[in-house]
PDB file of C-alpha atoms in Angstrom:
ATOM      1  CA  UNK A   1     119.126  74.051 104.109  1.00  0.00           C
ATOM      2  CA  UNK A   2     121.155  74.177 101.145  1.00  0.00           C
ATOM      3  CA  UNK A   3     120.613  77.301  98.333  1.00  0.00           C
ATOM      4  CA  UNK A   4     119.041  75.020  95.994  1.00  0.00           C
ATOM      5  CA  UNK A   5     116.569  73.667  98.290  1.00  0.00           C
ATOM      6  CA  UNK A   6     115.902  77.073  99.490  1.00  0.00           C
ATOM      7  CA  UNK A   7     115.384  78.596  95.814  1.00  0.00           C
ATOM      8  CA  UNK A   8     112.631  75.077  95.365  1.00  0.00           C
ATOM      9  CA  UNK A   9     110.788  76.198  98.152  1.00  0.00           C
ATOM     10  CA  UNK A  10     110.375  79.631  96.510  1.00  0.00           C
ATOM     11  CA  UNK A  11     109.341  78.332  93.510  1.00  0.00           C
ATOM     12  CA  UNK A  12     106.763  76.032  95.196  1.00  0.00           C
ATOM     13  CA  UNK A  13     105.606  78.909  97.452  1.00  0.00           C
ATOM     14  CA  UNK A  14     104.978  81.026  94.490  1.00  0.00           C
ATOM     15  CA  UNK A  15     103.464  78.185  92.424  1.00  0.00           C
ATOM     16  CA  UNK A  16     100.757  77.761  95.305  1.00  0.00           C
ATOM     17  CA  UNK A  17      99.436  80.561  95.871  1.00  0.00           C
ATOM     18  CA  UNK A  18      97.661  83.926  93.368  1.00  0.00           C
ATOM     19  CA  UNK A  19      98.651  87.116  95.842  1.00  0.00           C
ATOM     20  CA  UNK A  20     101.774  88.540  95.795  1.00  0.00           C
ATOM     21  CA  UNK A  21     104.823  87.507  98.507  1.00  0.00           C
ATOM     22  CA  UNK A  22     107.104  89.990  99.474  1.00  0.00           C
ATOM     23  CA  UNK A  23     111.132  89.005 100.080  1.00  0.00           C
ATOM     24  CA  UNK A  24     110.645  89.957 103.331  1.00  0.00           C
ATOM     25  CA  UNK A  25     107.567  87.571 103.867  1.00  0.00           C
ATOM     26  CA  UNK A  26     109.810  84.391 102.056  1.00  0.00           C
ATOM     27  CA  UNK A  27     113.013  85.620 103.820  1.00  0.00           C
ATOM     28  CA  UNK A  28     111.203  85.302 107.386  1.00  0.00           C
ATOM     29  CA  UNK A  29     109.917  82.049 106.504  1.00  0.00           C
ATOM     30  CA  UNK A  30     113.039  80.266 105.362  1.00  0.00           C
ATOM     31  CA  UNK A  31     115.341  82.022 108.044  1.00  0.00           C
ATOM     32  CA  UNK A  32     117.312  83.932 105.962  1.00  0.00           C
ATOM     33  CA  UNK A  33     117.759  87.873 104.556  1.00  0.00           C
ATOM     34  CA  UNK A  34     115.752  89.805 102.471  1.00  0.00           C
ATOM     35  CA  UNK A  35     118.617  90.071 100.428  1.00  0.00           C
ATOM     36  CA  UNK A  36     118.914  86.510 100.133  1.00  0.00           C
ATOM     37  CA  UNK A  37     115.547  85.829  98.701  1.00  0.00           C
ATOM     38  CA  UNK A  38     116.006  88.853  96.148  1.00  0.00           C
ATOM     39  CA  UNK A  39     119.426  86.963  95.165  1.00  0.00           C
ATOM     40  CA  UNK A  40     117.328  83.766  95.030  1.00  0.00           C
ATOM     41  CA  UNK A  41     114.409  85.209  92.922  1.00  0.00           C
ATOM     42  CA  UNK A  42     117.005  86.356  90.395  1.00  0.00           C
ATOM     43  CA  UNK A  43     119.006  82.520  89.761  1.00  0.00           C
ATOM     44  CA  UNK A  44     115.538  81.444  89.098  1.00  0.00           C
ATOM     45  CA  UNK A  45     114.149  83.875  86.564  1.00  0.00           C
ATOM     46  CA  UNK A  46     117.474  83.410  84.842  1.00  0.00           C
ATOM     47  CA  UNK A  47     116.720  79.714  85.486  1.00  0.00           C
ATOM     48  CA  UNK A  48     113.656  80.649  83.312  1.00  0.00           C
ATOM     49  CA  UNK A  49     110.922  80.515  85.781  1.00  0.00           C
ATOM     50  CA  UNK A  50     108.717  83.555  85.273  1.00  0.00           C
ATOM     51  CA  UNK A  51     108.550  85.311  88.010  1.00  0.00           C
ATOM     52  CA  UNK A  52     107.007  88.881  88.282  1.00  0.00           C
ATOM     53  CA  UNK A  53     108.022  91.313  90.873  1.00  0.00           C
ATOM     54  CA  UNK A  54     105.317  93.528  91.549  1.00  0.00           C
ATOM     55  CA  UNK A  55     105.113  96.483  94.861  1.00  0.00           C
ATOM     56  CA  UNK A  56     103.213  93.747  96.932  1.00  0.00           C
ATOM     57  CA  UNK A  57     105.730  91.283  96.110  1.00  0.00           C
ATOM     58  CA  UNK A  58     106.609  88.412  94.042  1.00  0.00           C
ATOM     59  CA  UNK A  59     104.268  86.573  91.531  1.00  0.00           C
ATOM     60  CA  UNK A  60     104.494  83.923  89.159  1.00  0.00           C
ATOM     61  CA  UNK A  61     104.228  85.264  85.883  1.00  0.00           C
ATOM     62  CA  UNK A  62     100.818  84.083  83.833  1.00  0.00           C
ATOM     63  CA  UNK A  63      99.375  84.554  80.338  1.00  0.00           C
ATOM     64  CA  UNK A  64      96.879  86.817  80.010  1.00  0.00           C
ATOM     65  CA  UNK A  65      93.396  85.966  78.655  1.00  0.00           C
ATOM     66  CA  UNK A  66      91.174  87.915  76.815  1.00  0.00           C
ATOM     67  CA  UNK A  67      92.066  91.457  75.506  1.00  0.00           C
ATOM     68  CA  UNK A  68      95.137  93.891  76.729  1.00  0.00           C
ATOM     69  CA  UNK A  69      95.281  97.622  75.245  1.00  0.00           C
ATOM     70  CA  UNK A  70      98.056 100.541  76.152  1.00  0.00           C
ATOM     71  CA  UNK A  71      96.751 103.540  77.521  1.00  0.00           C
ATOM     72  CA  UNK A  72      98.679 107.225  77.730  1.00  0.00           C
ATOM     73  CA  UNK A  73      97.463 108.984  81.054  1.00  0.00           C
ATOM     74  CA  UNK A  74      98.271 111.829  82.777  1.00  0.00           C
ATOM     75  CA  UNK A  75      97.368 112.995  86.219  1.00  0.00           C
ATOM     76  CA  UNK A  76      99.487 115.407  88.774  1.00  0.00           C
ATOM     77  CA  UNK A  77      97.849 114.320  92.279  1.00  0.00           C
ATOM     78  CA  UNK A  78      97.273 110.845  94.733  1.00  0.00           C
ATOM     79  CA  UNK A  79      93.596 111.913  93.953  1.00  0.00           C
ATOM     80  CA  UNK A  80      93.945 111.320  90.517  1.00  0.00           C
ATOM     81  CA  UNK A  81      95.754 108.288  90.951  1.00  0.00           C
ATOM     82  CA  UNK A  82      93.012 107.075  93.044  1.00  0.00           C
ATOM     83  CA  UNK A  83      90.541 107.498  90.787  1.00  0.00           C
ATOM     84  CA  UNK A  84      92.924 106.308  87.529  1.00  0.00           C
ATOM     85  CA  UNK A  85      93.005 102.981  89.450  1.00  0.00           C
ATOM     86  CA  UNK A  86      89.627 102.333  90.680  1.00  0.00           C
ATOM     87  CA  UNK A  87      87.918 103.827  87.416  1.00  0.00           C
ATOM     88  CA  UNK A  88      89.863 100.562  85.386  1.00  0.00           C
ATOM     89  CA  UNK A  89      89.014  98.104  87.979  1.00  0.00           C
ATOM     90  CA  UNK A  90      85.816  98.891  88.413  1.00  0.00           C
ATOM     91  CA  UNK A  91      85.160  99.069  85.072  1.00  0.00           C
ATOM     92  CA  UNK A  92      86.082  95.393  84.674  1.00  0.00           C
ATOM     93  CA  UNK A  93      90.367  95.562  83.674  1.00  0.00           C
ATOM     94  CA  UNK A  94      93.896  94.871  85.675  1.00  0.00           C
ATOM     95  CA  UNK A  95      96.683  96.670  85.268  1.00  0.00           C
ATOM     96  CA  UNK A  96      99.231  95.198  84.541  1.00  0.00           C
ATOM     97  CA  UNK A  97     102.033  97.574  84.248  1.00  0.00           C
ATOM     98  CA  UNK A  98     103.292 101.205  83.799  1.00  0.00           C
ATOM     99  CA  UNK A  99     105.770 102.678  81.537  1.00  0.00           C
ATOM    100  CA  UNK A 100     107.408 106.003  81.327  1.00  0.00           C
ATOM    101  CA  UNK A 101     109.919 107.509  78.659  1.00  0.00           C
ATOM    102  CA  UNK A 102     113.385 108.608  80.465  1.00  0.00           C
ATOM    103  CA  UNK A 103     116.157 111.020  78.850  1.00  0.00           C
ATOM    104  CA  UNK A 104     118.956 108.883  80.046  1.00  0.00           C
ATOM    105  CA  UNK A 105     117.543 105.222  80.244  1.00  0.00           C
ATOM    106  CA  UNK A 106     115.106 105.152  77.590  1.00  0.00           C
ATOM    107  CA  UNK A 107     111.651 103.149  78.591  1.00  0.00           C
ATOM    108  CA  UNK A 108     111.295 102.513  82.006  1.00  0.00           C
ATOM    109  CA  UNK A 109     109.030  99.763  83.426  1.00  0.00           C
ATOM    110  CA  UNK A 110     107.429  98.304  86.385  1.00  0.00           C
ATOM    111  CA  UNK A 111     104.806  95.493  86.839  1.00  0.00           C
ATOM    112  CA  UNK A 112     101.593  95.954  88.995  1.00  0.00           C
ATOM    113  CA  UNK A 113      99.428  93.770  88.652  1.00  0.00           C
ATOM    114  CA  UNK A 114      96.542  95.890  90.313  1.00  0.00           C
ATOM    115  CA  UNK A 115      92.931  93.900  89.935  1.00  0.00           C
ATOM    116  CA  UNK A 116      90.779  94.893  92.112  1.00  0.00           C
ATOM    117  CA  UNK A 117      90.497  97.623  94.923  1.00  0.00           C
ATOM    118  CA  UNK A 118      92.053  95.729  97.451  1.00  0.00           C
ATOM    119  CA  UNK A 119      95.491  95.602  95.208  1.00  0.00           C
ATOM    120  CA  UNK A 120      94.830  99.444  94.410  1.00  0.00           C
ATOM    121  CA  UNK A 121      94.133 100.688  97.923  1.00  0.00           C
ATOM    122  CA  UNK A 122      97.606  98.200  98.652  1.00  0.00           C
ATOM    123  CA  UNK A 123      99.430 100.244  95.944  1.00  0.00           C
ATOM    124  CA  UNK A 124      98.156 103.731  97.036  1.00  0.00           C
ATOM    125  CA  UNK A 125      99.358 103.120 100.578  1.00  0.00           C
ATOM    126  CA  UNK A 126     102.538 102.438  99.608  1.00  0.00           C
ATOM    127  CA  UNK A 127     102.466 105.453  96.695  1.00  0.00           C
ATOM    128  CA  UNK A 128     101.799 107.885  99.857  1.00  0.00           C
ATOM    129  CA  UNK A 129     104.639 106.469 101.782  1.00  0.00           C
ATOM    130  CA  UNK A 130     106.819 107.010  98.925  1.00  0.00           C
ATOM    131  CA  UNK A 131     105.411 109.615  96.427  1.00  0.00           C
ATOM    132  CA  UNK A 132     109.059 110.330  94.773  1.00  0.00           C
ATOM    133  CA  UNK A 133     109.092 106.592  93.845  1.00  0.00           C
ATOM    134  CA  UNK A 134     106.138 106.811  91.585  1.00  0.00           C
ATOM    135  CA  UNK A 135     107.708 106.713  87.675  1.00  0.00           C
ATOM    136  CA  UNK A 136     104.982 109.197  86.458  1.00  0.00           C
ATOM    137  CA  UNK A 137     106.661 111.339  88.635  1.00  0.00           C
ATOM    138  CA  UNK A 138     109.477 112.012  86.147  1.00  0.00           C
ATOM    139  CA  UNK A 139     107.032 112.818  83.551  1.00  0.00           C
ATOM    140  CA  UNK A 140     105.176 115.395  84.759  1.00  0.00           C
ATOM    141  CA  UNK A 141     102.862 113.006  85.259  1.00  0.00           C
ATOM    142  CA  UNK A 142     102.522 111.000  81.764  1.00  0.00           C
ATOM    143  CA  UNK A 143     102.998 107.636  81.405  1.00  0.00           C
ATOM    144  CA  UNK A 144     101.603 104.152  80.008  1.00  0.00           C
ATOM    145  CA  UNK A 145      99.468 101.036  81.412  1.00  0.00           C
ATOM    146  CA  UNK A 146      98.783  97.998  79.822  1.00  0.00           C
ATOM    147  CA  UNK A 147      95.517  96.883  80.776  1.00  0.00           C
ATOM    148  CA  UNK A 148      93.806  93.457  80.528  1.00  0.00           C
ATOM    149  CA  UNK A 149      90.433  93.160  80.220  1.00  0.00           C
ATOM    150  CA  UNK A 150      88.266  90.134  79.250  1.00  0.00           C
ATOM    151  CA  UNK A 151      86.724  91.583  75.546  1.00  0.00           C
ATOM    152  CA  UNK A 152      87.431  95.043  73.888  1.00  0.00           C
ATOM    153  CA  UNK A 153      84.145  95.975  74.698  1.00  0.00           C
ATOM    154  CA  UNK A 154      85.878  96.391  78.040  1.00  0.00           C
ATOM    155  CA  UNK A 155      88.626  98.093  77.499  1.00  0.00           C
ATOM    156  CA  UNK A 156      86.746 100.930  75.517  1.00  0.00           C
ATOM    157  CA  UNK A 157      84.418 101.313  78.686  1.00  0.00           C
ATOM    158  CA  UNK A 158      87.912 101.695  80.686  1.00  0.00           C
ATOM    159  CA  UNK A 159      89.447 104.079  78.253  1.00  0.00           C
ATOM    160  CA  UNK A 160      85.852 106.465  77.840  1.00  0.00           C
ATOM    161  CA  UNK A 161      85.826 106.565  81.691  1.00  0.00           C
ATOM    162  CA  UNK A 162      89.325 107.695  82.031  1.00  0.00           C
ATOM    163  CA  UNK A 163      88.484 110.364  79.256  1.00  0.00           C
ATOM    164  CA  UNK A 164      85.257 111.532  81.166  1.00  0.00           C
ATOM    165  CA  UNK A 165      87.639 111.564  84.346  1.00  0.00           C
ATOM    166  CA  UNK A 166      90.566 114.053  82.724  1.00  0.00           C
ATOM    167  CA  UNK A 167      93.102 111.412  82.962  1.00  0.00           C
ATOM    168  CA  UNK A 168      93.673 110.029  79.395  1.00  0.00           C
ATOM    169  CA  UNK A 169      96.175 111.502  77.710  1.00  0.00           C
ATOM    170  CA  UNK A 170      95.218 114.047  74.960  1.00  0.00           C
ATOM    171  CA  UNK A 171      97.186 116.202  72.901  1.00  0.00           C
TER     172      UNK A 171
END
């Protein structure tokens, strides 16, 4: 299979399907590295196919519907992540991202896509196996999420329950 053919089959995989594939996953199917696929993934975003990498793999990027709103929250422990996670997905929102202010590279940012508590309880495993990896980690535990909900009725609910909860950031 020639590297063209190999980066269409990406593209199609991705196009047909709404859960995240990992490299690994692709790599195994089309008989090649990990590496490979993440080399892949790049010509096509640069071949301007959105494509959003998230910790449970790769996604194509869609337009969001309905209302998105930053939040600043702050937590110290996997408890309070927990709870940060589940508290905007049950209350109706996905998170789409997080953001954290570095000395040296500025804003730093990382895609999640979290929507339910399947995608949270995915995230959380892999947050345990890693806990140095989380960004908030450089903060002291501050950092950003845009969240999409489907009204701003919504995302008020999210924010008041993450107030209630000791996780929204207050100074």
């Amino acid at each position: 299979m020639v590297a063209a053919q190999r980066r269409e089959m990406i593209r199609e995989t991705l196009l047909n399907t709404d859960t995240p594939i990992s490299a690994s996953i692709l790599a195994a199917q089309l008989g090649v590295s990990r590496q490979v696929v993440v080399g892949d993934v790049a010509l096509l975003r640069a071949g301007g196919f959105a494509i959003d990498a998230t910790p449970r793999g790769y996604l194509v990027h869609t337009s969001d519907t309905g209302y998105t709103g930053l939040v600043a929250c702050s937590h110290s422990t996997t408890e309070d992540l927990c709870r940060e996670l589940y508290l905007v997905v049950d209350n109706g929102g996905s998170i789409k991202d997080v953001s954290v202010e570095n000395p040296l590279y500025g804003e730093l940012h990382a895609n999640l896509h979290i929507a339910n508590r399947q995608d949270a309880d995915a995230f959380l495993k892999q947050a345990d196996s890693q806990p140095q990896s989380l960004l908030s980690s450089m903060t002291n535990g501050v950092h950003l999420h845009n969240i999409n909900c489907p009204d701003r009725e919504t995302f008020d609910t999210i924010c008041n329950a993450l107030r209630q909860a000791g996780i929204l950031y207050q100074k």
